[in-house]
Amino acid sequence: MAEPVPAFGDVVEAYRIPTVVRLGTNLYGLAYRLMKMVPARHIMRSAARDGLLEADTTVVETTSGTFGLALAMECAITRRPLVLVSDPVIDAPLRRRLEDLGAVVDIVHQRAPGGGYQATRLARVAEVMAGLPSAFCPEQYSNPANPESYALVAELLSTQLGQIDCLVGPVGSGGSMCGTASALRTASPDLTAIGVDTQRSVLFGQPDGHRMLRGLGNSLVPANLDHTQFDEVHWLGAGEAYAATRELHREHALFMGPTSGAAYLAAAWWARRNPDALTVVTLPDEGYRYLDTVYDDDWLAAGGWSAGASAPVTVSDPGVVDAGWSRMAWGRRTLAEVAGELAGVG
């Protein structure tokens, strides 16, 4: 008789545990149902333990993606009020789900001077909190508990796969890649970490601008982004990411979002070039939000989205935009060091 499988205490606990899936000879996927549940649960439970969340405390955060969903699920279970400050880019199905979970979604419409909404959203968070008798902001972009929470993931990977040679994943807040890579390097200091970004995201030195590919990138550089963790950076556009997302589904039956597709494309390319290296790619969330877009052939055709290049162009300056899929050897340098070296060359 088979041993009984232990039940999870709640759905939040279940959602934060990823599944390790083999995608190739030397490539594994770290597939999450909802990756942001890892830091959301850890930050909220730590805050409650430390006395930062009273019974009437309202949780307030800025988000246009899945961190908001993770917070909404956690707050629904713990019966805490939640205000999420977002912008017009938030997709309608996600907003409906957030509101059904009891969250108040506060939309800002004013762009910051650089073109993004993040600075405006942060200002609105401060305004909302100032008007509440008791408020707590998880601060996913600056709270060190965000990257710290991924020690759990590093332990899972080490237990299931042993030594990992390369970790590839999308970068937004910096928490998942910096936290997982840092924890893995306690046993494997030579681990190669490859960050996946998108054009016109300022995270690794590109100028700010409108980004079609959401779920990664940023219009501000978060405090949790430790550039010295990264050996290499890839910038991808929406077309490449959408095509790779569909390939991931067709070839491996993994129904993921375009952020996962972007990371998969970069990881598969690197794994082919390094056949002796065991590579793991982070696949952050499932594809249900994209049934009417990325998984709709008519939508893709109407938008003119195509796969683009089959390999990246190597660049030496992160400021080069509109190069399609591009990559740069980052060399575990700070953003200031990269900028300084480029200025010296110029």
XYZ file of C-alpha atoms in Angstrom:
346
model
C 0.000 0.000 0.000
C 1.377 3.408 -0.995
C 2.231 5.851 1.759
C -0.287 8.702 2.103
C 0.768 12.041 0.643
C 0.740 14.710 3.369
C -1.782 17.494 2.778
C -0.747 21.148 2.646
C -1.990 23.411 5.405
C -3.506 25.846 2.889
C -3.379 26.687 -0.811
C -0.738 29.374 -0.216
C 1.667 26.766 1.102
C 0.921 24.507 -1.861
C 1.458 27.251 -4.454
C 4.939 28.188 -3.252
C 6.488 24.759 -3.870
C 7.828 24.482 -7.458
C 8.198 21.304 -9.510
C 11.509 20.302 -11.086
C 10.968 19.084 -14.672
C 13.542 17.746 -17.124
C 13.497 19.710 -20.409
C 16.624 18.349 -22.088
C 19.766 16.331 -21.591
C 21.281 18.961 -19.332
C 18.357 21.362 -18.846
C 15.767 21.350 -16.049
C 12.843 23.671 -15.477
C 11.865 24.975 -12.064
C 8.122 25.275 -12.733
C 6.030 27.323 -10.313
C 2.291 27.686 -10.150
C 2.930 31.143 -8.680
C 6.554 31.994 -7.874
C 5.768 35.241 -6.050
C 4.065 33.182 -3.349
C 7.541 32.341 -2.036
C 8.415 35.913 -0.938
C 4.807 36.974 -0.258
C 4.202 34.257 2.304
C 7.625 34.672 3.903
C 7.371 38.471 4.159
C 3.839 38.403 5.566
C 4.442 35.611 8.054
C 7.700 37.270 9.208
C 5.932 40.615 9.647
C 3.166 38.990 11.713
C 5.750 37.223 13.862
C 7.633 40.507 14.415
C 4.506 42.399 15.479
C 4.253 44.572 12.343
C 0.764 43.334 11.463
C -1.988 44.121 13.947
C -5.561 42.847 13.571
C -6.669 46.049 11.798
C -3.496 46.636 9.750
C -4.051 47.250 6.029
C -1.447 45.799 3.674
C -0.484 48.223 0.870
C 1.816 47.388 -2.037
C 2.678 48.430 -5.594
C 2.291 45.720 -8.235
C 0.986 45.081 -11.730
C 1.599 41.354 -11.675
C 1.728 38.183 -9.692
C 3.179 39.532 -6.446
C -0.169 41.241 -6.016
C -1.969 37.952 -6.647
C 0.198 36.179 -4.076
C -0.518 38.898 -1.511
C -4.227 38.775 -2.287
C -4.327 35.015 -1.708
C -2.370 35.316 1.547
C -4.546 38.191 2.783
C -7.744 36.335 1.857
C -6.675 33.362 3.950
C -5.556 35.491 6.902
C -8.517 37.905 6.575
C -6.391 41.040 6.196
C -7.420 44.142 4.190
C -5.257 44.779 1.114
C -4.761 47.758 -1.220
C -2.769 47.162 -4.410
C -1.530 50.188 -6.339
C -1.173 49.436 -10.037
C -1.359 51.113 -13.457
C -3.380 50.773 -16.677
C -1.117 47.977 -17.947
C -2.567 45.486 -15.454
C -4.509 42.876 -17.392
C -8.250 42.624 -16.841
C -8.417 38.927 -15.811
C -5.798 39.492 -13.113
C -7.593 42.570 -11.814
C -10.875 40.658 -11.605
C -9.202 37.898 -9.651
C -7.546 40.343 -7.248
C -10.845 42.076 -6.543
C -12.652 38.766 -6.130
C -10.115 37.898 -3.435
C -11.074 41.108 -1.629
C -8.232 43.418 -2.666
C -8.805 47.079 -3.495
C -7.022 47.838 -6.786
C -5.960 51.500 -6.993
C -4.923 52.544 -10.528
C -2.543 55.459 -11.194
C -2.667 57.030 -14.667
C 0.259 59.459 -14.566
C 3.528 58.209 -16.049
C 6.841 59.183 -14.476
C 9.162 61.401 -16.582
C 11.123 58.385 -17.862
C 8.024 56.754 -19.286
C 7.197 54.129 -16.651
C 4.655 54.113 -13.845
C 6.752 52.756 -11.004
C 7.734 56.075 -9.395
C 4.132 57.271 -9.566
C 2.910 54.035 -8.038
C 5.384 54.276 -5.155
C 4.276 57.848 -4.442
C 0.663 56.667 -4.362
C 1.543 53.854 -1.938
C 3.010 56.438 0.453
C -0.123 58.582 0.082
C -2.471 55.667 0.788
C -0.478 54.536 3.816
C -0.414 58.056 5.255
C -4.218 58.078 5.280
C -4.603 54.811 7.185
C -4.509 54.340 10.982
C -2.371 51.202 10.608
C -0.605 50.077 7.426
C 2.164 47.725 6.360
C 3.995 47.664 3.020
C 5.775 44.408 2.100
C 8.186 46.428 -0.108
C 9.065 43.585 -2.426
C 11.679 45.753 -4.173
C 13.694 46.598 -1.055
C 12.724 44.121 1.677
C 15.682 41.730 2.226
C 13.172 39.041 3.201
C 12.328 38.772 -0.517
C 15.658 37.273 -1.668
C 16.093 35.478 1.667
C 12.872 33.546 1.074
C 14.411 31.690 -1.893
C 16.765 29.706 0.337
C 13.884 27.214 0.387
C 14.097 26.884 -3.404
C 17.873 26.497 -3.418
C 17.584 23.686 -0.881
C 14.962 21.941 -3.013
C 17.170 22.175 -6.122
C 20.247 20.907 -4.318
C 18.322 17.984 -2.856
C 16.806 16.919 -6.182
C 19.624 17.695 -8.639
C 22.835 17.949 -6.652
C 25.380 20.423 -8.020
C 23.917 22.964 -10.440
C 26.250 24.689 -12.897
C 23.990 27.408 -14.298
C 20.825 29.174 -13.120
C 18.770 31.195 -15.628
C 15.756 33.308 -14.746
C 13.831 36.525 -15.369
C 14.614 39.610 -13.313
C 12.059 42.081 -11.971
C 12.414 42.821 -8.261
C 15.720 40.929 -8.161
C 14.488 38.665 -5.396
C 14.219 35.262 -7.060
C 17.449 35.238 -9.072
C 19.615 36.994 -6.475
C 18.210 34.967 -3.589
C 18.384 31.576 -5.307
C 21.826 32.159 -6.847
C 23.279 33.460 -3.584
C 21.984 30.454 -1.628
C 23.222 27.962 -4.234
C 26.684 29.556 -4.225
C 27.218 28.680 -0.581
C 27.952 25.172 -1.885
C 28.760 25.972 -5.542
C 30.619 29.304 -5.761
C 31.297 28.827 -9.475
C 27.597 28.712 -10.361
C 26.852 30.773 -13.496
C 23.840 33.090 -13.056
C 22.118 34.478 -16.155
C 19.530 37.210 -15.787
C 16.791 37.648 -18.405
C 15.513 41.189 -18.940
C 13.626 42.997 -21.701
C 14.384 46.027 -23.849
C 13.847 49.465 -22.319
C 14.084 48.145 -18.786
C 16.560 50.081 -16.660
C 17.627 47.091 -14.534
C 20.904 46.519 -16.347
C 21.553 49.914 -17.863
C 19.130 50.347 -20.759
C 17.179 53.617 -21.055
C 13.647 53.589 -19.666
C 10.771 53.258 -22.104
C 7.573 51.444 -22.974
C 7.877 47.661 -22.570
C 5.582 45.249 -24.364
C 6.848 42.234 -22.420
C 5.541 42.395 -18.872
C 6.389 40.412 -15.741
C 10.098 41.179 -15.924
C 12.115 44.353 -16.232
C 11.475 47.585 -14.357
C 11.541 51.357 -14.699
C 13.436 51.674 -11.395
C 16.453 49.750 -10.087
C 15.256 47.901 -6.950
C 17.414 47.701 -3.844
C 17.034 43.907 -3.920
C 18.760 43.683 -7.303
C 22.373 42.700 -6.587
C 24.116 43.074 -9.935
C 27.214 41.297 -8.642
C 25.285 38.009 -8.667
C 25.078 37.949 -12.481
C 27.599 36.530 -14.917
C 25.534 37.240 -18.028
C 22.430 39.211 -19.020
C 20.010 38.618 -21.911
C 17.505 41.178 -23.230
C 14.505 39.761 -25.115
C 11.538 41.280 -26.850
C 7.908 40.224 -26.700
C 7.978 38.342 -30.016
C 10.763 35.992 -28.970
C 9.174 35.441 -25.569
C 5.716 34.684 -26.977
C 7.078 32.180 -29.495
C 9.193 30.453 -26.839
C 6.183 30.283 -24.503
C 4.219 28.397 -27.119
C 7.191 26.117 -27.842
C 7.468 25.303 -24.142
C 3.826 24.245 -24.206
C 3.992 22.262 -27.457
C 7.261 20.474 -26.729
C 7.014 19.947 -22.965
C 3.297 20.449 -22.135
C 4.273 23.194 -19.693
C 1.519 25.810 -19.730
C 3.413 28.904 -18.604
C 3.365 32.682 -19.085
C 5.630 34.722 -21.392
C 8.106 35.552 -18.636
C 8.768 31.823 -18.422
C 9.036 31.658 -22.203
C 11.699 34.366 -22.238
C 13.769 32.577 -19.603
C 13.349 29.221 -21.350
C 14.613 30.599 -24.664
C 17.794 31.986 -23.097
C 18.358 28.862 -20.989
C 17.862 26.414 -23.870
C 20.343 28.372 -25.990
C 22.947 28.421 -23.187
C 22.443 24.728 -22.354
C 23.036 23.718 -25.986
C 26.295 25.663 -26.025
C 27.403 24.147 -22.698
C 26.418 20.456 -22.898
C 28.484 19.457 -19.866
C 26.804 21.989 -17.570
C 23.640 21.164 -15.623
C 21.355 24.142 -16.238
C 18.167 25.119 -14.395
C 15.696 27.705 -15.675
C 13.136 29.448 -13.487
C 9.581 29.365 -14.895
C 7.632 31.777 -12.666
C 3.914 31.293 -13.335
C 1.247 29.450 -15.292
C -0.359 30.637 -18.506
C -4.037 31.031 -17.634
C -3.872 34.835 -17.770
C -2.703 34.640 -21.382
C -5.340 32.405 -22.981
C -6.741 35.343 -24.980
C -3.323 36.718 -25.954
C -0.163 34.605 -26.105
C -2.130 31.366 -26.561
C -4.419 32.851 -29.229
C -3.017 32.472 -32.772
C -5.310 35.190 -34.116
C -4.103 37.648 -31.469
C -0.472 36.898 -32.286
C -1.092 37.298 -36.030
C -3.008 40.554 -35.577
C -0.145 41.989 -33.537
C 2.469 40.878 -36.027
C 4.360 38.960 -33.374
C 7.043 36.655 -34.712
C 9.805 34.605 -33.142
C 12.664 36.817 -34.293
C 16.250 35.634 -33.990
C 17.160 32.063 -33.079
C 20.276 33.212 -31.206
C 21.269 36.389 -29.373
C 23.507 39.163 -30.633
C 26.448 39.761 -28.289
C 26.794 43.383 -27.192
C 29.334 45.178 -25.022
C 27.115 48.110 -24.063
C 23.771 47.614 -22.278
C 22.575 50.909 -23.704
C 22.193 49.351 -27.155
C 18.422 49.023 -27.678
C 16.356 47.571 -30.502
C 18.990 44.903 -31.099
C 16.370 42.158 -30.796
C 17.529 39.330 -28.586
C 20.903 40.415 -27.201
C 23.285 39.266 -24.509
C 26.197 40.720 -22.569
C 28.902 39.268 -20.355
C 28.174 41.024 -17.061
C 30.990 39.504 -15.021
C 29.452 39.990 -11.551
C 30.029 43.740 -11.722
C 27.955 46.504 -10.186
C 25.889 48.714 -12.454
C 28.205 51.609 -11.612
C 31.267 49.564 -12.560
C 29.796 48.679 -15.942
C 28.845 52.311 -16.593
C 32.269 53.490 -15.468
C 34.127 51.066 -17.697
C 32.047 52.086 -20.699
C 32.679 55.759 -19.934
C 36.398 55.055 -19.719
C 36.344 53.296 -23.065
C 34.463 56.216 -24.604
